[in-house]
Amino acid sequence: MIRFRFVDGHRGAHRVKRICDVLGWDRSGCCTRYQNKEARQVEADAEEGPARRIREIHTDSRGSCGALRITRKLRYQGHVVNRKHVARIMRESGIVGMTRRKSRSLTRQDRTAPPAPDLILRDFTAPLSGPKFVGDVICLPTAEGRLYPATVIGLCTREVVGRSMADRMRTTLAADAIRMASAGGHTAGNAIFHSDRGSPYTSHQFHSLLGELDIRQSAGRTGSCFGNAADEPGQPPSPSA
């Protein structure tokens, strides 16, 4: 494409044969492109109308319509078009529709695990440090990929007393975070740890670990952010010193 533009730009000063011979280019391609220039212009003029209509529909939808919806609207208006043609015009014109991302949830309940009662009952307060904690595992998109941090938060001070992180979802994330909280001396005897019913918290390994650490397990309802609101995204706790 750059070669053809260079030849077209210098055609008035030098012959095409001379330019191609000096630069070592194939003259047949340049000549063929020049001969088809009028046909390409006719084709471009023919697509100017559809491109204008596509741009109008895209603007009226506030930039939300993609090729499929625009094709349907054009057909509704009586125009004979197909989706691939519309998609090509949009691509060449730099018109991009909005794509809705499918919502993803990290909470996947392990139905084979023994059920845990809700010992918190949405009372996210504690008069002393040590008796009540909440935890969660979230997904953080980054420029280098997704990260999955797990946290343990004390409800008295709202400090992160335990944490772990990995580049993929692992059931050991929750266990590593609660181990850190216990090893730091933050958990008191017969403490309560509250979380959702996701697989990291309903695994037999995590349930056994809580028993070893003298921590009672509590869980909210599946799919409800209110049952573990103190550790949901949008409620940032204070970082531990």
XYZ file of N, CA and C in Angstrom:
723
model
N 0.828 -1.202 0.000
C 0.000 0.000 0.000
C 0.871 1.264 0.000
N 1.963 1.256 0.776
C 2.867 2.407 0.826
C 3.544 2.614 -0.530
N 3.894 1.496 -1.186
C 4.521 1.607 -2.510
C 3.589 2.295 -3.505
N 2.332 1.852 -3.503
C 1.377 2.411 -4.457
C 1.163 3.899 -4.206
N 1.085 4.286 -2.947
C 0.910 5.705 -2.634
C 2.136 6.516 -3.042
N 3.310 5.935 -2.859
C 4.538 6.642 -3.245
C 4.575 6.857 -4.755
N 4.205 5.819 -5.508
C 4.205 5.935 -6.973
C 3.175 6.957 -7.424
N 1.973 6.932 -6.841
C 0.943 7.898 -7.207
C 1.386 9.327 -6.903
N 2.114 9.492 -5.783
C 2.551 10.828 -5.411
C 3.645 11.393 -6.296
N 4.419 10.525 -6.974
C 5.539 10.986 -7.812
C 5.312 10.712 -9.289
N 4.056 10.338 -9.611
C 3.769 10.022 -11.009
C 3.940 11.249 -11.910
N 3.647 12.425 -11.417
C 3.765 13.622 -12.238
C 5.194 14.014 -12.529
N 6.151 13.651 -11.668
C 7.553 14.041 -11.864
C 8.354 12.985 -12.603
N 7.982 11.716 -12.439
C 8.742 10.623 -13.058
C 7.791 9.582 -13.614
N 8.276 8.842 -14.592
C 7.470 7.766 -15.144
C 7.418 6.607 -14.155
N 6.323 5.848 -14.238
C 6.157 4.708 -13.324
C 7.272 3.693 -13.538
N 7.665 3.454 -14.789
C 8.728 2.485 -15.074
C 10.039 2.918 -14.430
N 10.341 4.216 -14.520
C 11.587 4.734 -13.952
C 11.598 4.569 -12.417
N 10.472 4.902 -11.763
C 10.395 4.789 -10.302
C 10.570 3.338 -9.866
N 9.873 2.431 -10.547
C 9.934 1.013 -10.167
C 11.307 0.414 -10.432
N 11.953 0.823 -11.544
C 13.280 0.283 -11.855
C 14.314 0.737 -10.825
N 14.231 2.010 -10.426
C 15.203 2.534 -9.459
C 15.018 1.888 -8.085
N 13.777 1.695 -7.695
C 13.502 1.147 -6.359
C 13.397 -0.377 -6.337
N 13.461 -1.000 -7.507
C 13.404 -2.455 -7.577
C 12.033 -3.029 -7.313
N 10.992 -2.294 -7.701
C 9.630 -2.755 -7.464
C 9.034 -3.358 -8.723
N 8.017 -4.155 -8.554
C 7.313 -4.757 -9.687
C 6.370 -3.718 -10.294
N 6.572 -3.395 -11.571
C 5.782 -2.351 -12.193
C 4.358 -2.800 -12.484
N 4.131 -4.101 -12.695
C 2.803 -4.584 -13.088
C 1.762 -4.312 -12.004
N 2.174 -4.474 -10.735
C 1.229 -4.224 -9.656
C 0.809 -2.772 -9.597
N 1.761 -1.852 -9.773
C 1.444 -0.422 -9.750
C 0.531 -0.030 -10.903
N 0.818 -0.586 -12.080
C -0.007 -0.263 -13.245
C -1.425 -0.797 -13.084
N -1.527 -2.023 -12.569
C -2.857 -2.617 -12.366
C -3.665 -1.795 -11.360
N -3.007 -1.357 -10.292
C -3.717 -0.556 -9.290
C -4.175 0.770 -9.883
N -3.342 1.375 -10.707
C -3.720 2.646 -11.314
C -4.896 2.465 -12.266
N -4.890 1.348 -13.013
C -5.978 1.093 -13.955
C -7.302 0.829 -13.224
N -7.221 0.247 -12.027
C -8.437 -0.063 -11.262
C -8.844 1.066 -10.316
N -8.158 2.200 -10.397
C -8.428 3.294 -9.479
C -9.849 3.807 -9.631
N -10.322 3.924 -10.849
C -11.667 4.420 -11.071
C -12.711 3.452 -10.524
N -12.460 2.150 -10.712
C -13.409 1.159 -10.208
C -13.473 1.203 -8.689
N -12.322 1.404 -8.062
C -12.310 1.486 -6.605
C -13.026 2.734 -6.115
N -12.896 3.811 -6.852
C -13.571 5.048 -6.466
C -15.085 4.892 -6.570
N -15.536 4.200 -7.622
C -16.967 3.946 -7.784
C -17.480 3.095 -6.627
N -16.697 2.086 -6.235
C -17.086 1.226 -5.123
C -17.134 2.003 -3.814
N -16.153 2.898 -3.616
C -16.126 3.710 -2.397
C -17.326 4.649 -2.344
N -17.684 5.238 -3.512
C -18.839 6.124 -3.555
C -20.131 5.356 -3.255
N -20.182 4.094 -3.719
C -21.382 3.287 -3.491
C -21.544 2.941 -2.013
N -20.423 2.822 -1.299
C -20.483 2.471 0.123
C -20.611 3.698 1.015
N -20.507 4.874 0.451
C -20.621 6.085 1.265
C -22.020 6.215 1.858
N -23.045 5.839 1.060
C -24.417 5.900 1.562
C -24.640 4.952 2.739
N -24.330 3.640 2.581
C -24.477 2.727 3.723
C -23.651 3.145 4.931
N -22.439 3.649 4.696
C -21.590 4.076 5.813
C -22.238 5.232 6.568
N -22.861 6.155 5.832
C -23.516 7.289 6.477
C -24.708 6.821 7.306
N -25.499 5.868 6.765
C -26.649 5.357 7.512
C -26.201 4.582 8.752
N -25.125 3.808 8.599
C -24.591 3.061 9.744
C -24.126 4.017 10.824
N -23.470 5.092 10.407
C -22.968 6.070 11.379
C -24.128 6.760 12.103
N -25.212 7.041 11.392
C -26.379 7.683 12.009
C -27.026 6.768 13.048
N -27.188 5.489 12.700
C -27.786 4.538 13.643
C -26.889 4.369 14.861
N -25.587 4.295 14.629
C -24.631 4.138 15.729
C -24.668 5.354 16.642
N -24.774 6.542 16.064
C -24.828 7.769 16.876
C -26.133 7.859 17.655
N -27.259 7.503 17.014
C -28.551 7.550 17.694
C -28.610 6.590 18.877
N -27.857 5.497 18.812
C -27.847 4.517 19.905
C -26.808 4.857 20.967
N -26.198 6.047 20.838
C -25.147 6.493 21.770
C -23.950 5.549 21.777
N -23.675 5.016 20.601
C -22.497 4.170 20.445
C -22.656 2.754 20.934
N -23.889 2.326 21.231
C -24.084 0.994 21.798
C -24.325 -0.081 20.743
N -24.820 0.282 19.565
C -25.170 -0.713 18.550
C -23.930 -1.322 17.909
N -23.950 -2.633 17.757
C -22.916 -3.341 17.020
C -23.409 -3.711 15.631
N -22.653 -4.541 14.928
C -22.988 -4.880 13.544
C -24.327 -5.596 13.434
N -24.617 -6.499 14.367
C -25.859 -7.274 14.281
C -27.076 -6.374 14.448
N -27.084 -5.513 15.457
C -28.243 -4.637 15.685
C -28.391 -3.610 14.575
N -27.264 -3.104 14.067
C -27.341 -2.134 12.970
C -27.911 -2.797 11.719
N -27.507 -4.050 11.465
C -28.037 -4.784 10.309
C -29.546 -4.945 10.418
N -30.011 -5.276 11.618
C -31.457 -5.427 11.818
C -32.195 -4.120 11.601
N -31.626 -3.022 12.071
C -32.274 -1.712 11.892
C -32.312 -1.312 10.418
N -31.217 -1.590 9.692
C -31.184 -1.265 8.265
C -32.214 -2.084 7.498
N -32.339 -3.350 7.836
C -33.347 -4.191 7.172
C -34.753 -3.709 7.501
N -34.956 -3.265 8.739
C -36.262 -2.733 9.132
C -36.602 -1.484 8.329
N -35.564 -0.708 7.952
C -35.769 0.493 7.147
C -35.923 0.181 5.659
N -35.767 -1.101 5.295
C -35.970 -1.495 3.905
C -34.703 -1.678 3.099
N -33.539 -1.609 3.719
C -32.276 -1.783 3.004
C -31.878 -3.255 2.989
N -31.375 -3.699 1.839
C -30.919 -5.082 1.693
C -29.435 -5.131 2.024
N -29.101 -5.621 3.202
C -27.707 -5.690 3.650
C -27.508 -7.002 4.398
N -26.254 -7.395 4.549
C -25.944 -8.545 5.395
C -24.964 -8.115 6.486
N -24.889 -8.896 7.530
C -24.118 -8.503 8.713
C -22.630 -8.368 8.403
N -22.081 -9.253 7.572
C -20.649 -9.193 7.273
C -20.287 -7.905 6.538
N -21.171 -7.476 5.637
C -20.928 -6.229 4.913
C -20.959 -5.038 5.869
N -21.933 -5.043 6.769
C -22.028 -3.968 7.757
C -20.810 -3.969 8.673
N -20.385 -5.162 9.089
C -19.221 -5.266 9.974
C -17.961 -4.753 9.282
N -17.825 -5.021 7.991
C -16.642 -4.550 7.259
C -16.631 -3.029 7.157
N -17.785 -2.433 6.840
C -17.870 -0.974 6.745
C -17.565 -0.341 8.105
N -18.101 -0.931 9.177
C -17.828 -0.405 10.512
C -16.347 -0.493 10.845
N -15.727 -1.593 10.480
C -14.299 -1.770 10.755
C -13.458 -0.765 9.984
N -13.774 -0.564 8.713
C -13.012 0.376 7.891
C -13.256 1.821 8.302
N -14.439 2.106 8.875
C -14.772 3.464 9.292
C -14.431 3.742 10.747
N -13.943 2.733 11.450
C -13.590 2.914 12.856
C -14.796 3.029 13.775
N -15.916 2.400 13.401
C -17.130 2.432 14.214
C -17.178 1.158 15.049
N -17.248 1.314 16.351
C -17.218 0.169 17.263
C -18.404 0.251 18.204
N -19.138 -0.850 18.324
C -20.253 -0.912 19.261
C -19.787 -1.330 20.647
N -20.677 -1.178 21.617
C -20.361 -1.560 22.993
C -20.683 -3.027 23.203
N -19.791 -3.737 23.915
C -19.979 -5.155 24.205
C -20.247 -5.335 25.686
N -21.318 -6.015 25.990
C -21.635 -6.291 27.382
C -20.876 -7.531 27.837
N -20.135 -7.378 28.913
C -19.390 -8.508 29.441
C -20.300 -9.361 30.313
N -20.150 -10.637 30.163
C -20.916 -11.552 30.993
C -20.407 -11.466 32.425
N -21.359 -11.299 33.345
C -20.956 -11.191 34.743
C -20.368 -12.508 35.229
N -19.333 -12.379 36.043
C -18.652 -13.547 36.568
C -18.707 -13.488 38.087
N -18.948 -14.593 38.682
C -18.999 -14.671 40.138
C -18.003 -15.708 40.616
N -17.289 -15.364 41.695
C -16.332 -16.309 42.258
C -16.989 -17.277 43.226
N -18.202 -16.989 43.681
C -18.840 -17.833 44.675
C -19.416 -19.082 44.017
N -18.837 -20.231 44.286
C -19.310 -21.516 43.805
C -19.449 -22.433 45.006
N -20.658 -22.746 45.366
C -20.890 -23.502 46.573
C -20.499 -24.959 46.397
N -19.793 -25.495 47.396
C -19.475 -26.917 47.439
C -20.631 -27.609 48.163
N -21.501 -28.278 47.433
C -22.707 -28.853 48.022
C -22.427 -30.117 48.826
N -21.222 -30.664 48.701
C -20.888 -31.865 49.472
C -20.335 -31.527 50.850
N -20.004 -30.257 51.082
C -19.428 -29.853 52.366
C -20.524 -29.681 53.400
N -20.199 -29.914 54.679
C -21.205 -29.716 55.734
C -21.608 -28.253 55.829
N -22.895 -27.953 55.980
C -23.335 -26.553 56.018
C -22.860 -25.856 57.287
N -22.535 -24.569 57.157
C -22.109 -23.760 58.294
C -23.220 -22.776 58.630
N -23.513 -22.562 59.904
C -24.574 -21.609 60.279
C -24.099 -20.178 60.137
N -25.030 -19.270 60.106
C -24.707 -17.842 60.069
C -24.641 -17.333 61.504
N -23.430 -17.244 62.053
C -23.235 -16.810 63.434
C -23.112 -15.295 63.561
N -22.968 -14.601 62.435
C -22.817 -13.140 62.452
C -24.166 -12.444 62.380
N -25.055 -12.975 61.521
C -26.393 -12.402 61.319
C -26.321 -10.912 60.981
N -25.366 -10.581 60.118
C -25.165 -9.214 59.607
C -24.795 -8.205 60.697
N -24.320 -8.692 61.808
C -23.834 -7.797 62.863
C -22.312 -7.705 62.721
N -21.859 -6.753 61.923
C -20.437 -6.634 61.619
C -19.740 -5.685 62.597
N -19.942 -5.935 63.854
C -19.282 -5.157 64.898
C -18.670 -6.120 65.906
N -17.647 -5.651 66.611
C -17.009 -6.445 67.661
C -16.402 -5.490 68.684
N -16.680 -5.697 69.989
C -16.157 -4.776 71.009
C -14.671 -4.950 71.260
N -14.133 -6.150 70.971
C -12.726 -6.449 71.228
C -12.084 -7.052 69.996
N -10.751 -6.963 69.939
C -10.017 -7.590 68.838
C -9.908 -9.081 69.096
N -10.159 -9.873 68.064
C -9.929 -11.305 68.183
C -11.122 -12.206 68.040
N -12.349 -11.804 68.450
C -13.438 -12.788 68.434
C -14.161 -12.943 67.093
N -14.165 -11.919 66.240
C -14.978 -11.977 65.017
C -14.170 -11.474 63.808
N -14.245 -12.296 62.729
C -13.517 -11.974 61.504
C -14.398 -12.280 60.295
N -14.111 -11.610 59.202
C -14.764 -11.901 57.923
C -13.679 -12.078 56.871
N -14.019 -12.767 55.790
C -13.044 -12.991 54.723
C -13.714 -13.160 53.381
N -12.945 -12.958 52.336
C -13.474 -13.099 50.981
C -12.314 -13.283 50.013
N -12.616 -13.850 48.841
C -11.670 -13.961 47.732
C -12.282 -13.223 46.552
N -11.541 -12.274 45.973
C -12.054 -11.495 44.848
C -11.124 -11.639 43.655
N -11.594 -11.188 42.509
C -10.800 -11.211 41.275
C -10.466 -9.779 40.884
N -9.169 -9.496 40.702
C -8.720 -8.165 40.312
C -8.069 -8.237 38.930
N -8.686 -7.646 37.895
C -8.037 -7.608 36.574
C -6.893 -6.604 36.567
N -5.749 -6.989 36.050
C -4.591 -6.112 35.935
C -4.069 -6.150 34.508
N -3.091 -5.299 34.223
C -2.499 -5.260 32.880
C -1.761 -6.551 32.557
N -1.335 -7.289 33.567
C -0.591 -8.532 33.360
C -1.459 -9.763 33.559
N -2.756 -9.592 33.765
C -3.655 -10.723 33.970
C -4.440 -10.574 35.259
N -5.220 -11.591 35.589
C -6.037 -11.546 36.794
C -5.234 -11.950 38.027
N -5.568 -11.324 39.147
C -5.024 -11.690 40.452
C -6.175 -12.010 41.387
N -5.949 -12.981 42.260
C -6.983 -13.415 43.191
C -6.481 -13.256 44.628
N -6.797 -12.127 45.283
C -6.411 -11.949 46.682
C -7.483 -12.465 47.636
N -7.036 -13.086 48.726
C -7.921 -13.505 49.809
C -7.551 -12.714 51.046
N -8.545 -12.247 51.792
C -8.288 -11.417 52.963
C -9.031 -11.944 54.177
N -8.486 -11.629 55.344
C -9.146 -11.855 56.628
C -9.155 -10.517 57.350
N -10.343 -10.040 57.732
C -10.502 -8.714 58.326
C -11.091 -8.848 59.733
N -10.446 -8.199 60.696
C -10.985 -8.159 62.055
C -12.093 -7.140 62.147
N -13.240 -7.528 62.689
C -14.393 -6.632 62.711
C -14.274 -5.539 63.763
N -13.363 -5.663 64.704
C -13.189 -4.607 65.705
C -12.432 -3.426 65.108
N -11.284 -3.702 64.502
C -10.432 -2.631 63.964
C -10.591 -2.433 62.466
N -11.252 -3.385 61.768
C -11.396 -3.366 60.300
C -10.032 -3.399 59.612
N -9.074 -4.043 60.236
C -7.748 -4.184 59.645
C -7.627 -5.532 58.951
N -6.836 -5.573 57.878
C -6.526 -6.830 57.209
C -5.444 -7.534 58.030
N -5.834 -8.594 58.712
C -4.899 -9.312 59.577
C -4.363 -10.578 58.925
N -4.933 -10.967 57.809
C -4.450 -12.128 57.064
C -4.714 -11.938 55.588
N -3.797 -12.397 54.777
C -3.966 -12.216 53.330
C -3.140 -13.239 52.574
N -3.553 -13.507 51.358
C -2.799 -14.347 50.424
C -3.255 -13.983 49.017
N -2.439 -14.302 48.034
C -2.772 -13.912 46.656
C -2.119 -14.873 45.684
N -2.789 -15.103 44.553
C -2.263 -15.972 43.501
C -2.773 -15.480 42.165
N -2.164 -15.974 41.085
C -2.586 -15.577 39.740
C -3.677 -16.472 39.180
N -4.179 -17.395 40.000
C -5.320 -18.224 39.616
C -6.103 -18.587 40.877
N -7.342 -18.977 40.666
C -8.207 -19.301 41.794
C -7.793 -20.641 42.391
N -7.404 -20.642 43.664
C -7.004 -21.863 44.361
C -7.767 -21.975 45.672
N -8.128 -23.194 46.037
C -8.851 -23.392 47.291
C -7.973 -23.111 48.503
N -6.651 -23.128 48.325
C -5.749 -22.883 49.452
C -5.598 -21.395 49.774
N -6.141 -20.512 48.956
C -6.021 -19.077 49.223
C -6.634 -18.715 50.572
N -7.845 -19.205 50.826
C -8.523 -18.890 52.082
C -7.773 -19.473 53.268
N -7.241 -20.688 53.116
C -6.502 -21.324 54.204
C -5.221 -20.562 54.522
N -4.515 -20.112 53.495
C -3.269 -19.363 53.715
C -3.544 -18.043 54.439
N -4.662 -17.390 54.102
C -4.987 -16.112 54.727
C -5.338 -16.283 56.207
N -6.131 -17.316 56.536
C -6.512 -17.510 57.939
C -5.316 -18.008 58.753
N -4.411 -18.754 58.135
C -3.186 -19.166 58.831
C -2.351 -17.946 59.216
N -2.260 -16.984 58.311
C -1.497 -15.781 58.587
C -2.099 -15.007 59.752
N -3.435 -14.924 59.779
C -4.100 -14.219 60.869
C -3.850 -14.912 62.200
N -3.891 -16.238 62.203
C -3.666 -16.985 63.441
C -2.208 -16.912 63.878
N -1.289 -17.030 62.923
C 0.131 -16.978 63.265
C 0.528 -15.616 63.797
N -0.175 -14.556 63.412
C 0.118 -13.217 63.897
C -0.486 -12.922 65.247
N -1.178 -13.891 65.840
C -1.772 -13.706 67.156
C -3.018 -12.848 67.163
N -3.703 -12.757 66.030
C -4.886 -11.894 65.955
C -6.163 -12.609 66.362
N -6.185 -13.940 66.314
C -7.416 -14.679 66.604
C -7.429 -15.139 68.052
N -8.560 -14.939 68.718
C -8.740 -15.412 70.084
C -9.365 -16.804 70.065
N -9.347 -17.486 71.193
C -9.946 -18.804 71.277
C -11.442 -18.757 71.020
N -11.931 -19.772 70.296
C -13.358 -19.879 69.958
C -13.842 -18.672 69.153
N -12.952 -18.125 68.298
C -13.309 -16.984 67.459
C -14.264 -17.422 66.352
N -14.877 -16.454 65.706
C -15.803 -16.705 64.594
C -15.193 -16.153 63.309
N -15.171 -16.977 62.287
C -14.754 -16.511 60.961
C -15.944 -16.637 60.029
N -16.350 -15.518 59.437
C -17.535 -15.468 58.585
C -17.133 -15.208 57.136
N -17.772 -15.912 56.207
C -17.473 -15.760 54.778
C -18.710 -16.118 53.971
N -18.571 -16.099 52.652
C -19.642 -16.615 51.810
C -19.504 -18.132 51.730
N -20.309 -18.752 50.879
C -20.284 -20.213 50.757
C -19.554 -20.660 49.500
N -18.549 -19.893 49.103
C -17.740 -20.278 47.955
C -16.880 -21.490 48.260
N -16.400 -22.143 47.208
C -15.641 -23.388 47.369
C -14.388 -23.247 48.229
N -13.655 -22.093 48.227
C -12.481 -22.009 49.106
C -12.838 -22.118 50.580
N -14.078 -21.733 50.945
C -14.472 -21.720 52.351
C -15.309 -22.936 52.745
N -15.822 -23.675 51.764
C -16.634 -24.848 52.087
C -15.870 -26.148 51.875
N -14.587 -26.045 51.547
C -13.796 -27.263 51.364
C -13.558 -27.950 52.703
N -13.374 -29.275 52.652
C -13.096 -30.037 53.866
C -11.763 -29.602 54.473
N -10.804 -29.244 53.623
C -9.495 -28.804 54.113
C -9.631 -27.540 54.970
N -10.413 -26.561 54.486
C -10.577 -25.317 55.233
C -11.359 -25.552 56.524
N -12.374 -26.404 56.452
C -13.179 -26.705 57.641
C -12.315 -27.364 58.717
N -11.448 -28.282 58.320
C -10.564 -28.947 59.286
C -9.556 -27.976 59.867
N -9.055 -27.044 59.036
C -8.082 -26.067 59.517
C -8.695 -25.169 60.582
N -9.924 -24.738 60.384
C -10.571 -23.903 61.388
C -10.709 -24.645 62.718
N -10.987 -25.949 62.649
C -11.067 -26.732 63.870
C -9.729 -26.791 64.590
N -8.644 -26.918 63.828
C -7.310 -26.946 64.431
C -6.966 -25.606 65.077
N -7.435 -24.507 64.507
C -7.114 -23.175 65.016
C -8.116 -22.688 66.065
N -9.071 -23.545 66.442
C -10.099 -23.187 67.426
C -10.916 -21.980 66.959
N -11.362 -22.069 65.698
C -12.179 -21.003 65.097
C -13.476 -21.613 64.607
N -14.588 -21.014 64.961
C -15.895 -21.471 64.495
C -16.200 -20.852 63.127
N -16.773 -21.668 62.260
C -17.068 -21.205 60.901
C -18.487 -20.685 60.811
N -18.629 -19.538 60.135
C -19.931 -18.927 59.893
C -20.021 -18.576 58.419
N -21.215 -18.669 57.847
C -21.374 -18.392 56.411
C -22.721 -17.746 56.149
N -22.726 -16.828 55.188
C -23.960 -16.181 54.770
C -24.628 -16.957 53.652
N -25.668 -16.364 53.075
C -26.379 -17.023 51.990
C -25.576 -16.979 50.703
N -25.760 -17.984 49.846
C -25.075 -18.026 48.558
C -25.616 -16.935 47.638
N -24.706 -16.154 47.025
C -25.089 -15.134 46.058
C -25.571 -13.838 46.662
N -25.535 -13.697 47.991
C -25.989 -12.465 48.636
C -24.788 -11.694 49.154
N -24.594 -10.460 48.665
C -23.469 -9.647 49.106
C -23.702 -9.079 50.506
N -24.963 -9.053 50.958
C -25.254 -8.484 52.271
C -24.812 -9.402 53.403
N -24.759 -10.713 53.143
C -24.370 -11.644 54.177
C -22.909 -11.552 54.543
N -22.104 -10.898 53.677
C -20.681 -10.729 53.971
C -20.245 -9.334 53.544
N -21.109 -8.340 53.820
C -20.924 -6.993 53.283
C -19.649 -6.328 53.771
N -19.168 -6.691 54.962
C -17.980 -6.024 55.509
C -16.722 -6.333 54.720
N -16.736 -7.404 53.928
C -15.551 -7.753 53.148
C -15.846 -7.804 51.662
N -16.954 -7.214 51.228
C -17.260 -7.163 49.804
C -16.513 -6.008 49.162
N -16.178 -6.076 47.829
C -15.571 -4.949 47.128
C -16.454 -3.711 47.254
N -15.808 -2.552 47.445
C -16.537 -1.318 47.648
C -16.597 -0.940 49.111
N -16.138 -1.860 50.013
C -16.064 -1.569 51.436
C -14.616 -1.747 51.886
N -13.690 -0.891 51.465
C -12.284 -1.121 51.737
C -11.954 -1.005 53.211
N -11.278 -2.020 53.769
C -10.878 -1.947 55.162
C -9.581 -1.194 55.312
N -9.221 -0.879 56.546
C -7.949 -0.223 56.802
C -6.845 -1.244 56.744
N -5.724 -0.980 56.042
C -4.633 -1.931 55.959
C -3.941 -2.070 57.302
N -3.534 -3.293 57.578
C -2.819 -3.538 58.835
C -1.431 -2.981 58.765
N -0.923 -2.442 59.865
C 0.395 -1.859 59.891
C 1.445 -2.945 59.843
